[in-house]
Coordinates of C-alpha atoms (C1' of nucleotides) in Angstrom, one line a residue:
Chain A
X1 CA 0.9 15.8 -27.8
X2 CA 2.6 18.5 -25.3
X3 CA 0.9 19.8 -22.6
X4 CA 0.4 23.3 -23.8
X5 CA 1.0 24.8 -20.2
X6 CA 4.6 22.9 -20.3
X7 CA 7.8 25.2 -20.3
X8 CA 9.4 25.5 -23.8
X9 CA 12.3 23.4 -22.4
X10 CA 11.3 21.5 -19.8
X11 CA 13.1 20.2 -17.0
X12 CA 13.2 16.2 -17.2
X13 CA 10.6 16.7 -14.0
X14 CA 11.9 16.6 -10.3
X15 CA 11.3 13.4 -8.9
X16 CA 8.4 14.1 -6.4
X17 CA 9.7 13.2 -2.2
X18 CA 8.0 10.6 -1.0
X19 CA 6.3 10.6 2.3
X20 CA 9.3 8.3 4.4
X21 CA 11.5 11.0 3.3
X22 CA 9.6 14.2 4.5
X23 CA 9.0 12.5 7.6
X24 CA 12.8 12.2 7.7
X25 CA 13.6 15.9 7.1
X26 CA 11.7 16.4 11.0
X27 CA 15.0 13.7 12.3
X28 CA 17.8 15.4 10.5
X29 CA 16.7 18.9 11.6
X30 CA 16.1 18.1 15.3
X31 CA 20.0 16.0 14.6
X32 CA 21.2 19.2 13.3
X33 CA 19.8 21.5 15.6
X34 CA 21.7 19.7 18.4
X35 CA 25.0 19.7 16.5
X36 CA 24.5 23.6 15.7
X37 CA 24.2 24.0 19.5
X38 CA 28.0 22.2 20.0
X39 CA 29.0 24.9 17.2
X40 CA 29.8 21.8 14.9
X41 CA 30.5 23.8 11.2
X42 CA 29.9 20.7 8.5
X43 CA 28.3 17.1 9.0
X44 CA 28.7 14.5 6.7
X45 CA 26.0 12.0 5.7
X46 CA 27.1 9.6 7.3
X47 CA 27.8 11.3 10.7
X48 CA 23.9 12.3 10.2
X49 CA 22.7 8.5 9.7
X50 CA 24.7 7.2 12.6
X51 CA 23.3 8.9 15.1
X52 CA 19.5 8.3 14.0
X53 CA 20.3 4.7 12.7
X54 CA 19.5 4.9 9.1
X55 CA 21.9 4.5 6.2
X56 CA 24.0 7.4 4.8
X57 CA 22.6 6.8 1.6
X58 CA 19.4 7.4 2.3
X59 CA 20.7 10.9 4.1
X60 CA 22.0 12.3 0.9
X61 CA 18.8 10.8 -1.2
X62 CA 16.5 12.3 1.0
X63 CA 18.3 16.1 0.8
X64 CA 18.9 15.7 -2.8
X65 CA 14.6 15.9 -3.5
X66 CA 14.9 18.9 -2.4
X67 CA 18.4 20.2 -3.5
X68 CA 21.8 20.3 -3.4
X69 CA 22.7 21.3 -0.1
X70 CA 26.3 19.4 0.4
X71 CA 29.6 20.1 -0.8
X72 CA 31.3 17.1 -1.6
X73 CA 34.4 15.8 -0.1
X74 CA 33.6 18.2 2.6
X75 CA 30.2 17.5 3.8
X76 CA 26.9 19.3 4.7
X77 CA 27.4 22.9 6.1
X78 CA 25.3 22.9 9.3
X79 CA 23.6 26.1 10.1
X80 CA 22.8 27.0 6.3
X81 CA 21.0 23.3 6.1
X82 CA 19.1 24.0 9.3
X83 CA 17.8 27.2 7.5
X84 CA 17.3 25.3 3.9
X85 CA 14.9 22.4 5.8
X86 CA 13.2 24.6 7.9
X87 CA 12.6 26.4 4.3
X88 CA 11.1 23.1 3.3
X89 CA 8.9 22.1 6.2
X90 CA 7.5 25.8 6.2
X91 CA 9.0 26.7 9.3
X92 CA 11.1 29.6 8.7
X93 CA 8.4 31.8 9.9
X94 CA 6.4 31.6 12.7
X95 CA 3.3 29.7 12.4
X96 CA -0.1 30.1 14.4
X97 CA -1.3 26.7 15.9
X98 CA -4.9 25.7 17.6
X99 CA -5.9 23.7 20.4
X100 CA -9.3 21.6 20.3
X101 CA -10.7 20.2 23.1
X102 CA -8.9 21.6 26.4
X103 CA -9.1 18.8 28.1
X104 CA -5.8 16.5 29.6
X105 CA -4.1 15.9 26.9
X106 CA -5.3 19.1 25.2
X107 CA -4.1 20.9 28.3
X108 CA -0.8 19.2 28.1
X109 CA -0.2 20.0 24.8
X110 CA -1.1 23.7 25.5
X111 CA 2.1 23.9 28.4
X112 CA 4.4 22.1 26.0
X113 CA 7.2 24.7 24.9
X114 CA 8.5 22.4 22.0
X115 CA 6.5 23.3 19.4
X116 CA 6.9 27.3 20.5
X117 CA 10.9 26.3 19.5
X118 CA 10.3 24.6 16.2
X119 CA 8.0 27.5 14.9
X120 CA 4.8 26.7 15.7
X121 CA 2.7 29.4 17.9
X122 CA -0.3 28.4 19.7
X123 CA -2.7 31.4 19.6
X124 CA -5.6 29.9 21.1
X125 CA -7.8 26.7 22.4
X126 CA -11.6 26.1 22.4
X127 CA -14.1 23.9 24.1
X128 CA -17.0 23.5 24.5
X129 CA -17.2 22.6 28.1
X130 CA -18.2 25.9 30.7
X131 CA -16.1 24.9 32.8
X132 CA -13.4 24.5 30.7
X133 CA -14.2 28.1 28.5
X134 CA -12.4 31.3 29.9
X135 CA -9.2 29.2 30.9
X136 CA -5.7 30.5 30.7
X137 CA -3.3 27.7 30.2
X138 CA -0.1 29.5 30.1
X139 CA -1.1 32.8 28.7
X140 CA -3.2 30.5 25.9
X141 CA -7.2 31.5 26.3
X142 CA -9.6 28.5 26.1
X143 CA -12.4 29.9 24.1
X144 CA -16.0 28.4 22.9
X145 CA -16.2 26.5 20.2
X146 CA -18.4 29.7 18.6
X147 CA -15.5 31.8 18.5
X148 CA -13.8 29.1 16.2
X149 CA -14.1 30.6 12.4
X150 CA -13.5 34.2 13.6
X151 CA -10.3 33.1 15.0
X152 CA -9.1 30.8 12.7
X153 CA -9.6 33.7 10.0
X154 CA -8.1 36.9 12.3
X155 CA -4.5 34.8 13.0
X156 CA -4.8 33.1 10.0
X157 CA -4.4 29.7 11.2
X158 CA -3.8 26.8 9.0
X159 CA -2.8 23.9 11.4
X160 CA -5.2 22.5 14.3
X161 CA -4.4 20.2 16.9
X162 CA -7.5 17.8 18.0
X163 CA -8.2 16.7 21.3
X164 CA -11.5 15.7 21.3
X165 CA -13.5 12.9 22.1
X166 CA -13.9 10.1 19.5
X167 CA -17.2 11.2 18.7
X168 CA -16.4 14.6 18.0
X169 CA -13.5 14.4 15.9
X170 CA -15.4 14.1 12.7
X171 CA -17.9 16.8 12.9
X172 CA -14.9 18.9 14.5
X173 CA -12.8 17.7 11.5
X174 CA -15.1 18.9 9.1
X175 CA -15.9 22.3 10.8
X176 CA -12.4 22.9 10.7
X177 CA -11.6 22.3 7.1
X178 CA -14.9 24.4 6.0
X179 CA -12.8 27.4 8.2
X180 CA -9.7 27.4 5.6
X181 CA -7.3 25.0 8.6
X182 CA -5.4 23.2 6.1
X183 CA -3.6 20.5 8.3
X184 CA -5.3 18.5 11.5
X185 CA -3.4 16.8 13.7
X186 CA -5.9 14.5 15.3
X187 CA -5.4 12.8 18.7
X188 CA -8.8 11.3 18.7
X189 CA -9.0 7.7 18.4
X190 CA -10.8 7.2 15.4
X191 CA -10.9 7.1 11.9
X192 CA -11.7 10.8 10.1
X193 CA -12.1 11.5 6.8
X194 CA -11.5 15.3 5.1
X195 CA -11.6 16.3 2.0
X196 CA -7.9 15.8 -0.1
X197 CA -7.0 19.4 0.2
X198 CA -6.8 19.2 3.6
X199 CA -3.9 17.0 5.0
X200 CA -4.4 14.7 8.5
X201 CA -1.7 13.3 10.4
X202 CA -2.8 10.7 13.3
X203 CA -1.0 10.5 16.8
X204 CA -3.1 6.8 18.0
X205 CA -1.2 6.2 21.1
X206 CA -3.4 3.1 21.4
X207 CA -2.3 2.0 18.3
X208 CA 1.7 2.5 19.3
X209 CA 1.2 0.8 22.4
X210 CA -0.4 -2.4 20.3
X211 CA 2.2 -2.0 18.1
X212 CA 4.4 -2.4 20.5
X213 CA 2.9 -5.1 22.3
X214 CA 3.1 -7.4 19.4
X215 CA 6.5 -6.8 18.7
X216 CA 7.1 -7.8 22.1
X217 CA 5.3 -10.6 22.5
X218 CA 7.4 -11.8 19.5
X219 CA 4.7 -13.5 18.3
X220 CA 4.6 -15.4 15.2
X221 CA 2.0 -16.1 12.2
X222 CA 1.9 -18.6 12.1
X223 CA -1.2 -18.8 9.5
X224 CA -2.6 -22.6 9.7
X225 CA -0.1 -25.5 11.3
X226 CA 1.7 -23.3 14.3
X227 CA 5.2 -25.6 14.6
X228 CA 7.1 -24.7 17.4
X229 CA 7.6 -21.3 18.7
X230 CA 9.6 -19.0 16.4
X231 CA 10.7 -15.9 16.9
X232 CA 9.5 -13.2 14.3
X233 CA 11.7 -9.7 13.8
X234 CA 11.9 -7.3 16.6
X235 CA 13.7 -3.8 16.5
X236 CA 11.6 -1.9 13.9
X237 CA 13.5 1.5 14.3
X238 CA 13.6 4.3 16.2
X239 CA 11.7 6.2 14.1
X240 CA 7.5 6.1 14.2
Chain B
X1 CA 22.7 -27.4 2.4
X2 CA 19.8 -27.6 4.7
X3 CA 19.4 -26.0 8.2
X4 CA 19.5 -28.6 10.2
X5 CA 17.4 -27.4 12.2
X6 CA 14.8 -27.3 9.8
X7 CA 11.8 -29.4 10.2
X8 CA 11.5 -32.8 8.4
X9 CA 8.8 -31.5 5.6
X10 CA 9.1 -28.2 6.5
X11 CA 5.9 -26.1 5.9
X12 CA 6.3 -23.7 2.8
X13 CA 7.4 -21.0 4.7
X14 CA 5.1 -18.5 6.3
X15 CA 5.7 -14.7 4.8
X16 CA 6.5 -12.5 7.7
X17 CA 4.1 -9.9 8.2
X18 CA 5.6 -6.4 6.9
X19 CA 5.5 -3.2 9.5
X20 CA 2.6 -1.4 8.1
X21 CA -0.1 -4.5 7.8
X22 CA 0.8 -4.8 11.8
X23 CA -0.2 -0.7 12.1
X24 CA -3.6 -1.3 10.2
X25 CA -4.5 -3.9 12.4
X26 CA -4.9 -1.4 15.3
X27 CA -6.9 0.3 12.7
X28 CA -9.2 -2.8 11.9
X29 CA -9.7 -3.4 15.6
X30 CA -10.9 -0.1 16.3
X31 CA -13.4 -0.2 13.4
X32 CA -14.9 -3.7 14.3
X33 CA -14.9 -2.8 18.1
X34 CA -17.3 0.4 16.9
X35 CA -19.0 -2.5 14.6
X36 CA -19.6 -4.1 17.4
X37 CA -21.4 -1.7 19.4
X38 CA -23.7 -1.6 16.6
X39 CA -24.2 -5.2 17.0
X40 CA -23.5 -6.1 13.5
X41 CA -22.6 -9.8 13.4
X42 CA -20.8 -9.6 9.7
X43 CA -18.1 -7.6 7.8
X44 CA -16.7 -7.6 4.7
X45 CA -13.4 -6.4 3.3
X46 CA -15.1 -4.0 1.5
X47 CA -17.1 -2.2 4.0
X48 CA -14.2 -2.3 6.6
X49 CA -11.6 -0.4 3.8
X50 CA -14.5 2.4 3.1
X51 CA -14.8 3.4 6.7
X52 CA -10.8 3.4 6.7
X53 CA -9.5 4.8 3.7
X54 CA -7.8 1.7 2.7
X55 CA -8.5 -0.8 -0.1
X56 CA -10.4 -4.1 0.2
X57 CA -7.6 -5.6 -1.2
X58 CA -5.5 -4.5 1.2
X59 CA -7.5 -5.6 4.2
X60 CA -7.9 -8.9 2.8
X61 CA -4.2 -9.0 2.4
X62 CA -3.2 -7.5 6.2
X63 CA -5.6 -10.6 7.4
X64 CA -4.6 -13.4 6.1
X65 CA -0.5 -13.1 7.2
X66 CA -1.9 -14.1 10.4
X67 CA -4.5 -16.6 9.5
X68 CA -7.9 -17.4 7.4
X69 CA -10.8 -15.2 9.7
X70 CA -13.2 -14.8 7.0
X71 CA -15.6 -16.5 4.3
X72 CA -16.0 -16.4 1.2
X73 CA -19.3 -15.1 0.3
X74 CA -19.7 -13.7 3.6
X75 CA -17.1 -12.1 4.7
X76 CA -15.4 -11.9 8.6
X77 CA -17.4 -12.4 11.8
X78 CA -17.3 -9.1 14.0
X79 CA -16.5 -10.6 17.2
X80 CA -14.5 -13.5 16.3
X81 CA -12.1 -11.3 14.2
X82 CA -11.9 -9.1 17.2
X83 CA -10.5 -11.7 19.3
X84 CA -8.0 -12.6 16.9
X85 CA -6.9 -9.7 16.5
X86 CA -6.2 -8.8 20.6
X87 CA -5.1 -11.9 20.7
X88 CA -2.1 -11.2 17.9
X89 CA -1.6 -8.1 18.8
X90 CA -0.8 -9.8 22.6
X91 CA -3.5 -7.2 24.1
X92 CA -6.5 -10.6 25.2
X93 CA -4.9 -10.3 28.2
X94 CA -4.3 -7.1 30.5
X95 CA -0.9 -5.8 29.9
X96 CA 1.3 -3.7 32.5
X97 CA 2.4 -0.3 31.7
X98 CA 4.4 2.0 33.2
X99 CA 4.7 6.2 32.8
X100 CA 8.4 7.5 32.7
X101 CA 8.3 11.5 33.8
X102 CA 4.9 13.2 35.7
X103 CA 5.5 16.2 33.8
X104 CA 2.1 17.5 32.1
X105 CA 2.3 15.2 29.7
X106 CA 3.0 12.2 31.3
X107 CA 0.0 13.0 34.0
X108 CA -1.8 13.4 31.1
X109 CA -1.8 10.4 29.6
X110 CA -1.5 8.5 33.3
X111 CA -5.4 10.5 33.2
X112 CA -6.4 8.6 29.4
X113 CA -8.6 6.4 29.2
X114 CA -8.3 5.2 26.3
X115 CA -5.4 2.5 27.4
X116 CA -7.3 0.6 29.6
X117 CA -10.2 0.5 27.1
X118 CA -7.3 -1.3 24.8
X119 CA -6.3 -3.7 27.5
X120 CA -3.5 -1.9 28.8
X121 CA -3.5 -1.7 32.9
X122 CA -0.7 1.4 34.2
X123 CA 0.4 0.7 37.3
X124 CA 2.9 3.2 38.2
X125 CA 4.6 6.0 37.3
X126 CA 8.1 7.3 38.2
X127 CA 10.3 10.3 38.4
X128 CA 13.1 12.2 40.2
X129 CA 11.1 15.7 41.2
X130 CA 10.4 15.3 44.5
X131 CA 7.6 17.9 43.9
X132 CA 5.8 14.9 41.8
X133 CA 7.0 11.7 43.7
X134 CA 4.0 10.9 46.2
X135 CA 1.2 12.1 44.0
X136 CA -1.3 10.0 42.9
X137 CA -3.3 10.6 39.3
X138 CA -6.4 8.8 39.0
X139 CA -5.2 6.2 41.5
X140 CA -1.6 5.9 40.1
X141 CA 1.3 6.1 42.1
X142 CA 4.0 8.6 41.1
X143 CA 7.4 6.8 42.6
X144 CA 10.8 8.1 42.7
X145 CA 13.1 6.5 40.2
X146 CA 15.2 4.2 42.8
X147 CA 12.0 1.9 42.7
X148 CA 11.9 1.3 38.9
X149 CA 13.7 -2.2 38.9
X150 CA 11.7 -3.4 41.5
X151 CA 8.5 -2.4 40.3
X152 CA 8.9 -3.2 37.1
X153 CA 10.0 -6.8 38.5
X154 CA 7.2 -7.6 40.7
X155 CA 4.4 -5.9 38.5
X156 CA 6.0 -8.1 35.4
X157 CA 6.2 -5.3 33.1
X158 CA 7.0 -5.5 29.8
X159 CA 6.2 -2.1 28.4
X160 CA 6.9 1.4 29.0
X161 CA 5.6 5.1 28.0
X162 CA 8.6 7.8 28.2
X163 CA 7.7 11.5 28.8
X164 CA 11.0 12.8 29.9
X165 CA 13.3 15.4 29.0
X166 CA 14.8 14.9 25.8
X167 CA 18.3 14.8 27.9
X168 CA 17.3 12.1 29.9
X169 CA 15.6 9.9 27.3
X170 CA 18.8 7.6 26.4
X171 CA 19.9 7.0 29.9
X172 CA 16.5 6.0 30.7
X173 CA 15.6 4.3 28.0
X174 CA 19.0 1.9 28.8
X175 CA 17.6 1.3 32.2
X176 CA 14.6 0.2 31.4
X177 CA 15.7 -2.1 28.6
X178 CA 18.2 -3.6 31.2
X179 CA 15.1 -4.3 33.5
X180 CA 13.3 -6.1 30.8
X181 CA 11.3 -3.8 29.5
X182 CA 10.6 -5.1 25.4
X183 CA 8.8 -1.9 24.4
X184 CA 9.2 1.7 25.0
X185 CA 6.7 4.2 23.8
X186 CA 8.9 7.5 23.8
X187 CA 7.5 11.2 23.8
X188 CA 10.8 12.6 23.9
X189 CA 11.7 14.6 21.3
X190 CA 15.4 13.0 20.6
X191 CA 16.5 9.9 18.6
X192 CA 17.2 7.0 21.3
X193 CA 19.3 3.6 20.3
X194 CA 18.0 0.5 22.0
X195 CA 19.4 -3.3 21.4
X196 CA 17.5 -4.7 18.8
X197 CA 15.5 -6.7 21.6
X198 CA 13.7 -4.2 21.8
X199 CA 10.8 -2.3 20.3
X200 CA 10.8 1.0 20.3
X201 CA 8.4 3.5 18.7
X202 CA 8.3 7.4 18.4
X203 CA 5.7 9.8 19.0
X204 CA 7.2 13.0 17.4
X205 CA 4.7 15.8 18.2
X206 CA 7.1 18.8 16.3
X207 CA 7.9 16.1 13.2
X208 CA 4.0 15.7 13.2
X209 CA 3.2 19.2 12.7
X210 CA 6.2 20.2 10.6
X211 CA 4.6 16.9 8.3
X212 CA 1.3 19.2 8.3
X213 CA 3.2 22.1 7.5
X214 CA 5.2 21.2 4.5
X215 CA 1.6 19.4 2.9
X216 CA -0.3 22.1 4.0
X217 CA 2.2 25.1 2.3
X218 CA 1.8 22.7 -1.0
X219 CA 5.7 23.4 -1.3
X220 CA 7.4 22.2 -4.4
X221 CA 10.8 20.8 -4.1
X222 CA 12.5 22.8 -6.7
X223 CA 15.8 21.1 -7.3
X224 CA 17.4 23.8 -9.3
X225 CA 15.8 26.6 -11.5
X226 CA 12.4 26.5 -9.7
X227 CA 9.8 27.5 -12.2
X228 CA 6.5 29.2 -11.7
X229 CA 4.8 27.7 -8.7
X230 CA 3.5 24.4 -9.1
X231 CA 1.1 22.4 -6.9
X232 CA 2.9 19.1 -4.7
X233 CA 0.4 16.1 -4.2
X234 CA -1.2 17.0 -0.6
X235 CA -3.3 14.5 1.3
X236 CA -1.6 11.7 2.9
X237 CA -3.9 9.0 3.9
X238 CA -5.9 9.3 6.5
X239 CA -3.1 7.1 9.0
X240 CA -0.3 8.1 10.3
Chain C
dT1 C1' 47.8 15.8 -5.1
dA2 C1' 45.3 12.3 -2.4
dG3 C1' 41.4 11.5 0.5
dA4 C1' 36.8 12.3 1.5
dT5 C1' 32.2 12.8 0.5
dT6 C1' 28.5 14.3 -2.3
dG7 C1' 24.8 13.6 -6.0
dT8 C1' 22.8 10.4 -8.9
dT9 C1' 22.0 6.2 -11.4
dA10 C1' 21.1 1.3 -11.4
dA11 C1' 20.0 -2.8 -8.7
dT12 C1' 17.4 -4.6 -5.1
dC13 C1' 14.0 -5.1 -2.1
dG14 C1' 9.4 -4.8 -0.3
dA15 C1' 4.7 -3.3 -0.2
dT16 C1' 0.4 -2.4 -2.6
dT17 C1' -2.9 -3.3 -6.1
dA18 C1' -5.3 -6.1 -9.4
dA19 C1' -7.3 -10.1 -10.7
dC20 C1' -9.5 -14.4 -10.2
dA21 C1' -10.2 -19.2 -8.8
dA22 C1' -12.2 -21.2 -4.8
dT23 C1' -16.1 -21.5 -2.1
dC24 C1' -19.6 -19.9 1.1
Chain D
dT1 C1' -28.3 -22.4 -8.1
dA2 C1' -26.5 -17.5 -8.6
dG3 C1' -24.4 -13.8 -6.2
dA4 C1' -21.0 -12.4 -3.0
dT5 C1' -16.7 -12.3 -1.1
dT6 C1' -12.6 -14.5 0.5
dG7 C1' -7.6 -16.0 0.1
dT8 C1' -3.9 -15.9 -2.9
dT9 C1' -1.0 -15.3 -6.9
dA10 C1' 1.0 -12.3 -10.3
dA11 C1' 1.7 -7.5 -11.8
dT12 C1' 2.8 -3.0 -10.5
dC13 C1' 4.5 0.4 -8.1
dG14 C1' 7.5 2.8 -5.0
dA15 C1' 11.2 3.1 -1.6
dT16 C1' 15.8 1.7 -0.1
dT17 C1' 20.4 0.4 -0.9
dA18 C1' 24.7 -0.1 -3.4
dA19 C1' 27.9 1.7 -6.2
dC20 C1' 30.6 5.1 -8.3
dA21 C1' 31.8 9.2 -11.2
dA22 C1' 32.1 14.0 -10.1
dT23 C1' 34.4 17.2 -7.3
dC24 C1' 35.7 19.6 -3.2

DNA sequence: TAGATTGTTAATCGATTAACAATC
DNA sequence: TAGATTGTTAATCGATTAACAATC
């Protein structure tokens, strides 16, 4: 039985990009970026993998879920793939950014011009600390916390970035999906749940540094008789 | 032919814990620290997945590479498992850490809590402005760079948080990992190539938004005639 | 043309999930 | 004991790598 909504002659269905690969597209634009700023025309695949230590195979499988961007024998033309990815990740235009919790880190993140040059715009911060309320932090205004959902509607902002205490993040979390924000990034260390529609990435610098640490300590398993020490794989790459 | 040196009746081979199961442990900890609090002598797979997003299975799994903590029909002792787990993941004992750049970011995290909580003890920080070398955050030290070697020597540490400018990540990063340093947390917003001893591990504040931004548009990868608009699979887990 | 390099398919590898015997 | 829950094996799923025909 056909789907009655399906095309006529459908498409044999585009394979869907897994997550590893988006992730990816963030490396090879950064990578291209810099080679755009040496006026480099083409790159080649595996020019791309070398300098971000993954395989050129994987360069040209990742680009192809999303379309034929290379020509072959020649390479990938470099400006027009810049444009194409930032296409992808929804970055072509400008897009308008919030700040909760205005506190260290949040602070930080407020004076950090990176995200103003990969398209993101921070339009505003809230607290709910007095003493934090009515802040300027490089021409961004920390406001309270009841200012949030007219904000969030009047710049028509879809991404939030969340800097508050542990116990705050959920409620926070929630408050922010009921407002239309459609991606959280959530600095708070702990566990928050949101509905599907809305899409959470965690930064857990605890976590990284544990990570770390066990990779360092080159511990091993060693799940019942421990032998004598081993060493268990470092060097899990450069990327997260 | 057999290694020879291979034990005599060598033990069936332990399976090497995979990347991800080492993440979720961080995750795990947290949860049964918060467990803790609460005073609740008992967990079971089950009810440490639901407050996680993860399977029970998979807990269950992620556990037992590194050794048998629970029992059947019981489940896993809260404070027991959290010993094991600081103690694989090498953080039982206070570990030193080090802050690469007192920009805002860096003097924001020399400010966080949150490390210490996690066992991890910062003890200096460096850089070359002479407008930050002398200040003190919270009690840390901001030194100029010509003291890294011996700092890092005498305070015997092993890992290391970069917040640098992205042009000075690489030659830094090669200076610390010829002082020893086996793990480097890097904030920099560039891809950095360390020997494989050691660990390194990204935290890519643009990628991390532009992740947000591509689920959050719900773009569809359109490989070729790109039909009427379709709907991508949103939500990534609740992790990283 | 010959050499280079893509896009894509097939083969491999690894991680997750399901299922269940062991056992508290 | 009966019910619960682990540890572990087998089945499934998905991602990476290798290989190569297409083609610039």
């Amino acid at each position: 039985m056909a789907d009655p909504r399906q095309q006529p002659d459908a498409s044999p269905e585009p394979p869907r990009p897994p997550v590893p690969a988006v992730r990816r597209l963030s490396l090879y634009l950064r990578q291209l970026e810099g080679l755009a700023d040496q006026a480099r025309p083409t790159v080649s695949s595996r020019q791309l993998a070398d300098g971000l230590g993954v395989t050129d195979a994987q360069v040209r499988k990742d680009l192809a879920y999303f379309g034929q961007f290379g020509r072959r024998g020649v390479g990938y033309r470099v400006a027009p793939l810049i444009a194409e990815l930032r296409r992808i990740l929804g970055t072509d235009k400008p897009q308008n950014v919030v700040v909760i919790g205005a506190g260290d880190l949040g602070r930080a993140l407020m004076r950090y011009k990176g995200f103003f040059k990969k398209g993101f715009h921070l339009v505003a911060a809230f607290d709910v600390d007095p003493d934090k309320i009515g802040l300027r932090v490089d021409g961004v205004h920390v406001h309270h916390m009841d200012e949030l959902e007219e904000i969030l509607h009047s710049r028509q902002v879809r991404l939030a970035v969340l800097t508050v205490p542990a116990e705050a993040a959920q409620p926070v979390a929630d408050r922010l999906a009921g407002a239309g924000v459609q991606g959280i990034l959530n600095f708070a260390p702990t566990a928050v749940r949101v509905a599907p529609e809305v899409s959470l990435s965690l930064v857990d610098l605890a976590a990284h540094l544990e990570q770390l640490s066990f990779l360092a300590a080159g511990r091993q398993p060693r799940p019942s008789g421990s032998g004598p020490d081993g060493q268990l794989g470092r060097g899990v790459g450069p990327a997260d």
